[in-house]
Amino acid sequence: MKIRKPILLALLLTYASSMTPTIRAQEAANTMATHRFNLMPVPALVQFQPGRLPISDTFSVATKGYSDDRLRAGISRIIKRLEGRIGLTLPSGLATDESGAALVVQSGEPGQAIPSVAENESYSLEVSDKQARLVAPTVVGALRGLETLLQLVESDRDGYYLPGVKIQDQPRFPWRGLLIDVGRHYEPLEVFKRNLDAMAAVKLNVLHWHLTEDQGFRVESKKFPKLHLMGSDGLYYTQDQVREIIAYARERGIRVVPEFDIPGHSTSWLVGYPELGSAPGPYQIERHAGIFEPALDPSREQVYKFLDGFLGEMASLFPDAYMHIGGDENEGKQWDRNPQIQAFMKEKGIKDNHALQAYFNQRLLKILQKHGKKMIGWDEILQPDLPRDAVIQSWRGPAALAEAAKRGYDGILSAGYYIDLIYPAAQHYRADPIPADSTLTSEEAKHVLGGEATMWGEYVSPETIDSRIWPRTAAIAERLWSPRTINDTEDMYRRLALISVQLEELGLTHEKNFSMLLRRLVGSKEIGPLATLASVMEPVKQYNRGQMRPATMLSPLTGLVDAARPDSDAARRFATMVDGLLSDAPRFQLYAESIRNTLTEWRDAGLALDPLIDQCPGLHEAKPLAKDLSESGVAGLEAMSYLSAGLAPTSEWRDARLARLDEATKPKAALEFAIIPSVRQLVIAAAELLQLKSTTPAEWKKRVTTLASPATK
Amino acid sequence: MKIRKPILLALLLTYASSMTPTIRAQEAANTMATHRFNLMPVPALVQFQPGRLPISDTFSVATKGYSDDRLRAGISRIIKRLEGRIGLTLPSGLATDESGAALVVQSGEPGQAIPSVAENESYSLEVSDKQARLVAPTVVGALRGLETLLQLVESDRDGYYLPGVKIQDQPRFPWRGLLIDVGRHYEPLEVFKRNLDAMAAVKLNVLHWHLTEDQGFRVESKKFPKLHLMGSDGLYYTQDQVREIIAYARERGIRVVPEFDIPGHSTSWLVGYPELGSAPGPYQIERHAGIFEPALDPSREQVYKFLDGFLGEMASLFPDAYMHIGGDENEGKQWDRNPQIQAFMKEKGIKDNHALQAYFNQRLLKILQKHGKKMIGWDEILQPDLPRDAVIQSWRGPAALAEAAKRGYDGILSAGYYIDLIYPAAQHYRADPIPADSTLTSEEAKHVLGGEATMWGEYVSPETIDSRIWPRTAAIAERLWSPRTINDTEDMYRRLALISVQLEELGLTHEKNFSMLLRRLVGSKEIGPLATLASVMEPVKQYNRGQMRPATMLSPLTGLVDAARPDSDAARRFATMVDGLLSDAPRFQLYAESIRNTLTEWRDAGLALDPLIDQCPGLHEAKPLAKDLSESGVAGLEAMSYLSAGLAPTSEWRDARLARLDEATKPKAALEFAIIPSVRQLVIAAAELLQLKSTTPAEWKKRVTTLASPATK
């Protein structure tokens, strides 16, 4: 049934810079190709082949060329995951006979001792009826190829197999990162380990470890122990643990870039060392989210001496070539109020706080250089004297990045990848470090190194962080690895669903903690109606949660908003069905039964929730949501009755229902419904039934969609 | 609605030694009492009080009397779990003003530096409208009481609260353990941490760490590094990690008793040190389950010198007073074949292998004594010369234990608590170290120290071990802590369901990995019909899995049998409904609709599974199960039709359906249906409809139940 024609994706790359009709045809092929396979990120070049390599319990692996412990451990991990997935016991250890092995992994050299931005991650993979051959110049390339191999595994009645394929793959960008902020909430080592495994699975290669914040100083300093002892509530990483994580990351070809955010975001530093601050103190660990005043004092030599000592210590602990110094969101209020600092500025001819921070960064840069590190920081560090080997991490956007590139600075994009803002994967997927309309020359474009998803930690606990990172970050990983032309959102979601299940093999809890958190809320295994509600809700976007549901960093993260996930599958499925139904005008049969069942489930779940919520004070905030859900179900069901009977409702009905839906659109308990736009479409469609007689179904559907869109309501 | 009358459970204890009608009345009260509260284990004495103590965001805790880091950390953990459960941010840190605190924890002394069998774990807890007061002679008692407090939390429309109560509590037995075998499968540290937390939650106090087996030597020896380096595939605990676990356990008032199983079960020792064996070797790590020949050579002085060195090293690593030397299942085949050993026996006048092992144990005992340890071992170590301070762990049963007690030996029961045999919790709940019919004097009874659940590790991975241990082990914990008269199985299951959800707060995966493993099997989130199947199946009991589904210790543990759980809730619920329906003869209305819905779900799930299984080779083994499920549903639905119509079926129908159910009863894929007895009841009931006219409904139901029981089929 499945078609296996050789389709060359590579061609796409050639044409990638313009959007001509020819490209559209190629994209159709591309979509077919990715439909055929379940790879994420999609490789640079995939050529389908006839044939298949069965995976039986004799499936053995041999290495050829260079081989080391890292490669062997990587093979062993892949085989263990493969065994777990297919339920077979495969031969243990490596085969000695290359020709008889099912998989041959051929590597050229070890890769860099300290993983770097120059690492060669390319590989080629060829699967025939006889053998799978993975060839890579470095062990890191081989590790990337092994992850692709595992994603290739398919099955049918005859068993598991690898399909015939030729893959040539390398990343579009060399810097593909995930920032994890442990300043706001500490995350134990196992969170890092399973997330590093997941990063490797989708070919991310930089863990950006945001280690210090107003709310916590999370790394042990032997030189200045009051930093971690007084600034962390005892929740910090020992240097041995840091080394353990760095080694774990390197095993997977992943860099670890530490961030010490200064001069702002530094309250936790000042708890133990108030003399570094720009106001006298004393300081306490900050418990709230936000931007705070404390900042290091750039006018005092003692501060630079301290930083020299501390960053020197960290420079030997973290082997990566880069050290991130933050630099963001310092409003300089403490500076304004400090007469000594003001005198210092006058004396040095520093005209404003902006320039003062530039001065601070200059001094900082010398310290980093002394300790052999290159500087990376947020947009704010881009000052006239910044040396050309610094890297700008942009929360502002591709334009800021392009501007930096034109001035010769390397940069990485984070705007668009702020996964803590709870946007759907599709939105992140569209963000591109070098968008199609970029005016950068190819030389300038080389300065755009890649991007990083940012998991800011205000509202994540060890129980919820996985569901905030995954599976959405896999879509970002694809954006950073795959050709720009791989951009079919629907197919991305199809593959994301598969990859999401595979990520669970690594111990991630993004899927399984959903029900667990609901069980805790109701104190019982029976979560049926609550799960129905939670599955169509999403936490509020942007930074609205803090306003709607005030909390400190010490508050529990176990509410309904913490169980709900950023990108409702159920709502997306419902939207697809409604779209199909409206395309089926004037019959309105397509998906009609499923839509009715879903609406009925919502109506009933909403009603069933009422007594449950009464018994669970932790759910009281969800009471209006239950009513919204129920009435959205009713509105949809009524609309469906009109549509199927071909009878237009009164305008009173229309107005009452839309008003009710408007009410349901308002976020409550820091949650919002992801289904209201689709229900609105049904209501508008019913109300517009009469129009259907005087226009084409396609025109009519367009009209309904326009009328239903929030902008025109 | 809920009745709050002071009911004194304590009286039960006074009468506990005989089963008179008076006691039955008390038991009814007892049942009421435990129905009112959700405690597990049930305290020795619970007296209900009017009133309640609301839990708001001002709920503060103060300590009184002795206080230390262990107590403060324990309070902090409880408060954190409480916050997570109720969704409120409670005051951080301890209150300074005792009178204003919502909870006062008063402790008398630190408890033992090294937790021991003599630890005082008693506490009293009183909750009034004004305050909760927990008073305990030791910090360990206070920790036990804090767990009770957390289980007391209830809620209604007005919020969360602690109900008014007076509790006086202490354990029935001082040794309440869980054995975890890491020899067969290594379990990472986090498995131990979360299971230690769970043990503390149900007041277990001994982690029995079965560290060495034919299949793996899991502890680092600095003196004899070839033990762990060659005997473990690299999967062992460093001494630092061991100390970390011991400290983690002590924080929770839990002892850690290490087991080094010799002279048998020792293949992994011999891989690195073949010269210790009774046959020349070489040896390889055993990959299969079973009883194997390799055994230490009791005739060579070198062996004792080695053991002196090794056990001496372990004696300083593990502070507990006891060291477990295993001693089980050595069949002596290597001894029989070794001429030197035979000559040694002749020379020493040792008449058989039994006596030779006694000689070995005598030597071992001296080594343990030299290093300040008391010996504990399995039944086999009970030899004439065994000193009186040794402890017998009985896999044989209470009778063997009683015999040892009469001879003055301490003992703990494990027979009846073999959780790896996959029996339902009810069965373990019935096993009692000192059964009601015990003839031990009260002096002799003191020798029975308690019991241990045994998690033998042949078929558990880090992903599945929690579901094999929990929630069933909570029922065993109750048996070992609560008065013997607490024995209402139905109420145990009611509370077990609640406790099971609470245990998830500690990170346990017993519930959430069920769906996760099913998702892996189908490679998708959509597991509906497979979950229906798996929820009514249980892994085969006893040691039948190995025969039915051959595997080695290297095989993946990711099959349907690994997802299925030992004690099907769904089957138990169905049995209750069928029982209700048959009690409602001749109307057959009670639960009829739910039963029909359930049967329909089975029928449909079985049919839906067919195409799914075809696509998933890992599920092929489940194909006959899907058919069994479907046809059981059909048989039940047909029986329901006869019953509701009051029409008796033909005997052909009866015979055909019963024959089909007999087929379904046969285990497949190492799984068995837990629902067949109930479906058989329905079929027999339909077939016996005519009998209903000539007898009373009660007599008729009895007849149906008898006819349906497997013994009479």
PDB file of N, CA and C in Angstrom, chain B residues 422-484:
ATOM      1  N   ILE B 422       3.129 -12.180  42.111  1.00  0.00           N
ATOM      2  CA  ILE B 422       2.018 -11.519  41.401  1.00  0.00           C
ATOM      3  C   ILE B 422       0.652 -11.912  41.951  1.00  0.00           C
ATOM      4  N   TYR B 423       0.608 -12.235  43.231  1.00  0.00           N
ATOM      5  CA  TYR B 423      -0.696 -12.492  43.852  1.00  0.00           C
ATOM      6  C   TYR B 423      -1.377 -11.175  44.202  1.00  0.00           C
ATOM      7  N   PRO B 424      -2.695 -11.226  44.357  1.00  0.00           N
ATOM      8  CA  PRO B 424      -3.391  -9.986  44.738  1.00  0.00           C
ATOM      9  C   PRO B 424      -3.065  -9.558  46.176  1.00  0.00           C
ATOM     10  N   ALA B 425      -3.245  -8.277  46.424  1.00  0.00           N
ATOM     11  CA  ALA B 425      -2.957  -7.715  47.747  1.00  0.00           C
ATOM     12  C   ALA B 425      -3.712  -8.468  48.839  1.00  0.00           C
ATOM     13  N   ALA B 426      -4.952  -8.882  48.541  1.00  0.00           N
ATOM     14  CA  ALA B 426      -5.776  -9.559  49.546  1.00  0.00           C
ATOM     15  C   ALA B 426      -5.071 -10.793  50.091  1.00  0.00           C
ATOM     16  N   GLN B 427      -4.381 -11.492  49.211  1.00  0.00           N
ATOM     17  CA  GLN B 427      -3.712 -12.713  49.638  1.00  0.00           C
ATOM     18  C   GLN B 427      -2.552 -12.394  50.595  1.00  0.00           C
ATOM     19  N   HIS B 428      -1.755 -11.389  50.252  1.00  0.00           N
ATOM     20  CA  HIS B 428      -0.666 -10.984  51.146  1.00  0.00           C
ATOM     21  C   HIS B 428      -1.213 -10.472  52.469  1.00  0.00           C
ATOM     22  N   TYR B 429      -2.354  -9.810  52.370  1.00  0.00           N
ATOM     23  CA  TYR B 429      -2.957  -9.192  53.553  1.00  0.00           C
ATOM     24  C   TYR B 429      -3.334 -10.250  54.589  1.00  0.00           C
ATOM     25  N   ARG B 430      -3.657 -11.441  54.098  1.00  0.00           N
ATOM     26  CA  ARG B 430      -4.059 -12.527  55.011  1.00  0.00           C
ATOM     27  C   ARG B 430      -2.878 -13.172  55.722  1.00  0.00           C
ATOM     28  N   ALA B 431      -1.679 -13.083  55.114  1.00  0.00           N
ATOM     29  CA  ALA B 431      -0.513 -13.722  55.728  1.00  0.00           C
ATOM     30  C   ALA B 431      -0.142 -12.962  56.990  1.00  0.00           C
ATOM     31  N   ASP B 432       0.051 -13.688  58.097  1.00  0.00           N
ATOM     32  CA  ASP B 432       0.317 -13.032  59.380  1.00  0.00           C
ATOM     33  C   ASP B 432       1.507 -13.715  60.050  1.00  0.00           C
ATOM     34  N   PRO B 433       2.490 -12.945  60.470  1.00  0.00           N
ATOM     35  CA  PRO B 433       3.647 -13.563  61.128  1.00  0.00           C
ATOM     36  C   PRO B 433       3.246 -14.357  62.375  1.00  0.00           C
ATOM     37  N   ILE B 434       2.233 -13.886  63.070  1.00  0.00           N
ATOM     38  CA  ILE B 434       1.694 -14.645  64.206  1.00  0.00           C
ATOM     39  C   ILE B 434       0.195 -14.798  63.979  1.00  0.00           C
ATOM     40  N   PRO B 435      -0.184 -15.880  63.292  1.00  0.00           N
ATOM     41  CA  PRO B 435      -1.603 -16.025  62.937  1.00  0.00           C
ATOM     42  C   PRO B 435      -2.461 -16.174  64.193  1.00  0.00           C
ATOM     43  N   ALA B 436      -3.749 -15.982  63.995  1.00  0.00           N
ATOM     44  CA  ALA B 436      -4.682 -16.047  65.130  1.00  0.00           C
ATOM     45  C   ALA B 436      -4.599 -17.387  65.853  1.00  0.00           C
ATOM     46  N   ASP B 437      -4.286 -18.452  65.111  1.00  0.00           N
ATOM     47  CA  ASP B 437      -4.261 -19.769  65.756  1.00  0.00           C
ATOM     48  C   ASP B 437      -2.872 -20.140  66.279  1.00  0.00           C
ATOM     49  N   SER B 438      -2.016 -19.167  66.393  1.00  0.00           N
ATOM     50  CA  SER B 438      -0.657 -19.430  66.870  1.00  0.00           C
ATOM     51  C   SER B 438      -0.681 -19.991  68.291  1.00  0.00           C
ATOM     52  N   THR B 439       0.215 -20.932  68.564  1.00  0.00           N
ATOM     53  CA  THR B 439       0.288 -21.506  69.918  1.00  0.00           C
ATOM     54  C   THR B 439       1.465 -20.946  70.694  1.00  0.00           C
ATOM     55  N   LEU B 440       2.094 -19.909  70.140  1.00  0.00           N
ATOM     56  CA  LEU B 440       3.248 -19.333  70.834  1.00  0.00           C
ATOM     57  C   LEU B 440       2.801 -18.646  72.119  1.00  0.00           C
ATOM     58  N   THR B 441       3.616 -18.796  73.153  1.00  0.00           N
ATOM     59  CA  THR B 441       3.373 -18.013  74.365  1.00  0.00           C
ATOM     60  C   THR B 441       3.726 -16.569  74.046  1.00  0.00           C
ATOM     61  N   SER B 442       3.314 -15.652  74.909  1.00  0.00           N
ATOM     62  CA  SER B 442       3.588 -14.242  74.599  1.00  0.00           C
ATOM     63  C   SER B 442       5.091 -13.994  74.642  1.00  0.00           C
ATOM     64  N   GLU B 443       5.809 -14.758  75.474  1.00  0.00           N
ATOM     65  CA  GLU B 443       7.265 -14.634  75.539  1.00  0.00           C
ATOM     66  C   GLU B 443       7.870 -15.103  74.208  1.00  0.00           C
ATOM     67  N   GLU B 444       7.409 -16.261  73.753  1.00  0.00           N
ATOM     68  CA  GLU B 444       7.907 -16.806  72.483  1.00  0.00           C
ATOM     69  C   GLU B 444       7.554 -15.879  71.319  1.00  0.00           C
ATOM     70  N   ALA B 445       6.360 -15.320  71.391  1.00  0.00           N
ATOM     71  CA  ALA B 445       5.889 -14.485  70.285  1.00  0.00           C
ATOM     72  C   ALA B 445       6.794 -13.281  70.075  1.00  0.00           C
ATOM     73  N   LYS B 446       7.476 -12.858  71.130  1.00  0.00           N
ATOM     74  CA  LYS B 446       8.374 -11.704  70.988  1.00  0.00           C
ATOM     75  C   LYS B 446       9.517 -11.991  70.017  1.00  0.00           C
ATOM     76  N   HIS B 447       9.785 -13.281  69.818  1.00  0.00           N
ATOM     77  CA  HIS B 447      10.852 -13.634  68.869  1.00  0.00           C
ATOM     78  C   HIS B 447      10.433 -13.389  67.416  1.00  0.00           C
ATOM     79  N   VAL B 448       9.151 -13.281  67.202  1.00  0.00           N
ATOM     80  CA  VAL B 448       8.691 -13.003  65.829  1.00  0.00           C
ATOM     81  C   VAL B 448       8.751 -11.486  65.624  1.00  0.00           C
ATOM     82  N   LEU B 449       9.782 -11.061  64.929  1.00  0.00           N
ATOM     83  CA  LEU B 449      10.072  -9.622  64.848  1.00  0.00           C
ATOM     84  C   LEU B 449       9.234  -8.899  63.809  1.00  0.00           C
ATOM     85  N   GLY B 450       8.717  -9.642  62.831  1.00  0.00           N
ATOM     86  CA  GLY B 450       7.931  -8.977  61.797  1.00  0.00           C
ATOM     87  C   GLY B 450       8.006  -9.707  60.483  1.00  0.00           C
ATOM     88  N   GLY B 451       8.190  -8.969  59.414  1.00  0.00           N
ATOM     89  CA  GLY B 451       8.199  -9.604  58.109  1.00  0.00           C
ATOM     90  C   GLY B 451       8.782  -8.690  57.043  1.00  0.00           C
ATOM     91  N   GLU B 452       8.938  -9.269  55.880  1.00  0.00           N
ATOM     92  CA  GLU B 452       9.477  -8.501  54.753  1.00  0.00           C
ATOM     93  C   GLU B 452       8.795  -8.915  53.453  1.00  0.00           C
ATOM     94  N   ALA B 453       8.351  -7.933  52.702  1.00  0.00           N
ATOM     95  CA  ALA B 453       7.935  -8.178  51.327  1.00  0.00           C
ATOM     96  C   ALA B 453       9.202  -8.367  50.495  1.00  0.00           C
ATOM     97  N   THR B 454       9.134  -9.298  49.533  1.00  0.00           N
ATOM     98  CA  THR B 454      10.353  -9.583  48.762  1.00  0.00           C
ATOM     99  C   THR B 454      10.143  -9.272  47.286  1.00  0.00           C
ATOM    100  N   MET B 455      10.853  -8.260  46.828  1.00  0.00           N
ATOM    101  CA  MET B 455      10.784  -7.899  45.419  1.00  0.00           C
ATOM    102  C   MET B 455      11.948  -8.549  44.684  1.00  0.00           C
ATOM    103  N   TRP B 456      11.796  -9.857  44.403  1.00  0.00           N
ATOM    104  CA  TRP B 456      12.823 -10.538  43.620  1.00  0.00           C
ATOM    105  C   TRP B 456      12.843  -9.952  42.216  1.00  0.00           C
ATOM    106  N   GLY B 457      14.057  -9.861  41.663  1.00  0.00           N
ATOM    107  CA  GLY B 457      14.219  -8.975  40.512  1.00  0.00           C
ATOM    108  C   GLY B 457      14.297  -9.606  39.130  1.00  0.00           C
ATOM    109  N   GLU B 458      13.866 -10.849  38.974  1.00  0.00           N
ATOM    110  CA  GLU B 458      14.002 -11.479  37.654  1.00  0.00           C
ATOM    111  C   GLU B 458      13.274 -10.708  36.557  1.00  0.00           C
ATOM    112  N   TYR B 459      12.132 -10.141  36.889  1.00  0.00           N
ATOM    113  CA  TYR B 459      11.299  -9.551  35.836  1.00  0.00           C
ATOM    114  C   TYR B 459      10.916  -8.109  36.132  1.00  0.00           C
ATOM    115  N   VAL B 460      11.834  -7.372  36.716  1.00  0.00           N
ATOM    116  CA  VAL B 460      11.521  -5.958  36.965  1.00  0.00           C
ATOM    117  C   VAL B 460      12.630  -5.064  36.425  1.00  0.00           C
ATOM    118  N   SER B 461      12.212  -3.980  35.832  1.00  0.00           N
ATOM    119  CA  SER B 461      13.133  -2.963  35.342  1.00  0.00           C
ATOM    120  C   SER B 461      12.834  -1.677  36.108  1.00  0.00           C
ATOM    121  N   PRO B 462      13.675  -0.659  35.948  1.00  0.00           N
ATOM    122  CA  PRO B 462      13.348   0.618  36.592  1.00  0.00           C
ATOM    123  C   PRO B 462      11.968   1.143  36.186  1.00  0.00           C
ATOM    124  N   GLU B 463      11.495   0.742  35.011  1.00  0.00           N
ATOM    125  CA  GLU B 463      10.180   1.208  34.553  1.00  0.00           C
ATOM    126  C   GLU B 463       9.019   0.436  35.174  1.00  0.00           C
ATOM    127  N   THR B 464       9.283  -0.801  35.601  1.00  0.00           N
ATOM    128  CA  THR B 464       8.162  -1.625  36.063  1.00  0.00           C
ATOM    129  C   THR B 464       8.208  -1.971  37.546  1.00  0.00           C
ATOM    130  N   ILE B 465       9.347  -1.754  38.181  1.00  0.00           N
ATOM    131  CA  ILE B 465       9.474  -2.243  39.567  1.00  0.00           C
ATOM    132  C   ILE B 465       8.451  -1.601  40.493  1.00  0.00           C
ATOM    133  N   ASP B 466       8.155  -0.327  40.292  1.00  0.00           N
ATOM    134  CA  ASP B 466       7.190   0.331  41.188  1.00  0.00           C
ATOM    135  C   ASP B 466       5.827  -0.349  41.136  1.00  0.00           C
ATOM    136  N   SER B 467       5.408  -0.766  39.944  1.00  0.00           N
ATOM    137  CA  SER B 467       4.069  -1.354  39.821  1.00  0.00           C
ATOM    138  C   SER B 467       4.038  -2.776  40.376  1.00  0.00           C
ATOM    139  N   ARG B 468       5.197  -3.380  40.542  1.00  0.00           N
ATOM    140  CA  ARG B 468       5.244  -4.697  41.187  1.00  0.00           C
ATOM    141  C   ARG B 468       5.249  -4.537  42.709  1.00  0.00           C
ATOM    142  N   ILE B 469       5.827  -3.432  43.194  1.00  0.00           N
ATOM    143  CA  ILE B 469       5.888  -3.218  44.647  1.00  0.00           C
ATOM    144  C   ILE B 469       4.604  -2.558  45.160  1.00  0.00           C
ATOM    145  N   TRP B 470       4.138  -1.547  44.421  1.00  0.00           N
ATOM    146  CA  TRP B 470       3.027  -0.723  44.910  1.00  0.00           C
ATOM    147  C   TRP B 470       1.806  -0.850  44.022  1.00  0.00           C
ATOM    148  N   PRO B 471       0.617  -0.713  44.552  1.00  0.00           N
ATOM    149  CA  PRO B 471       0.321  -0.409  45.957  1.00  0.00           C
ATOM    150  C   PRO B 471       0.290  -1.629  46.876  1.00  0.00           C
ATOM    151  N   ARG B 472       0.471  -2.857  46.340  1.00  0.00           N
ATOM    152  CA  ARG B 472       0.241  -4.038  47.186  1.00  0.00           C
ATOM    153  C   ARG B 472       1.025  -4.032  48.489  1.00  0.00           C
ATOM    154  N   THR B 473       2.279  -3.521  48.419  1.00  0.00           N
ATOM    155  CA  THR B 473       3.114  -3.577  49.618  1.00  0.00           C
ATOM    156  C   THR B 473       2.548  -2.736  50.762  1.00  0.00           C
ATOM    157  N   ALA B 474       1.704  -1.774  50.433  1.00  0.00           N
ATOM    158  CA  ALA B 474       1.069  -0.991  51.495  1.00  0.00           C
ATOM    159  C   ALA B 474       0.153  -1.879  52.339  1.00  0.00           C
ATOM    160  N   ALA B 475      -0.450  -2.899  51.713  1.00  0.00           N
ATOM    161  CA  ALA B 475      -1.297  -3.830  52.461  1.00  0.00           C
ATOM    162  C   ALA B 475      -0.444  -4.679  53.408  1.00  0.00           C
ATOM    163  N   ILE B 476       0.730  -5.070  52.924  1.00  0.00           N
ATOM    164  CA  ILE B 476       1.652  -5.825  53.789  1.00  0.00           C
ATOM    165  C   ILE B 476       2.135  -4.932  54.939  1.00  0.00           C
ATOM    166  N   ALA B 477       2.421  -3.675  54.609  1.00  0.00           N
ATOM    167  CA  ALA B 477       2.868  -2.740  55.646  1.00  0.00           C
ATOM    168  C   ALA B 477       1.814  -2.628  56.748  1.00  0.00           C
ATOM    169  N   GLU B 478       0.542  -2.625  56.331  1.00  0.00           N
ATOM    170  CA  GLU B 478      -0.526  -2.557  57.334  1.00  0.00           C
ATOM    171  C   GLU B 478      -0.555  -3.827  58.182  1.00  0.00           C
ATOM    172  N   ARG B 479      -0.390  -4.969  57.539  1.00  0.00           N
ATOM    173  CA  ARG B 479      -0.374  -6.229  58.285  1.00  0.00           C
ATOM    174  C   ARG B 479       0.710  -6.209  59.368  1.00  0.00           C
ATOM    175  N   LEU B 480       1.842  -5.587  59.056  1.00  0.00           N
ATOM    176  CA  LEU B 480       2.975  -5.625  59.989  1.00  0.00           C
ATOM    177  C   LEU B 480       2.916  -4.512  61.041  1.00  0.00           C
ATOM    178  N   TRP B 481       2.158  -3.473  60.771  1.00  0.00           N
ATOM    179  CA  TRP B 481       2.066  -2.359  61.737  1.00  0.00           C
ATOM    180  C   TRP B 481       0.786  -2.432  62.568  1.00  0.00           C
ATOM    181  N   SER B 482      -0.343  -2.700  61.927  1.00  0.00           N
ATOM    182  CA  SER B 482      -1.641  -2.542  62.593  1.00  0.00           C
ATOM    183  C   SER B 482      -2.003  -3.777  63.415  1.00  0.00           C
ATOM    184  N   PRO B 483      -2.950  -3.595  64.339  1.00  0.00           N
ATOM    185  CA  PRO B 483      -3.449  -4.755  65.085  1.00  0.00           C
ATOM    186  C   PRO B 483      -3.936  -5.846  64.141  1.00  0.00           C
ATOM    187  N   ARG B 484      -3.799  -7.099  64.575  1.00  0.00           N
ATOM    188  CA  ARG B 484      -4.193  -8.230  63.734  1.00  0.00           C
ATOM    189  C   ARG B 484      -5.651  -8.149  63.328  1.00  0.00           C
TER     190      ARG B 484
END
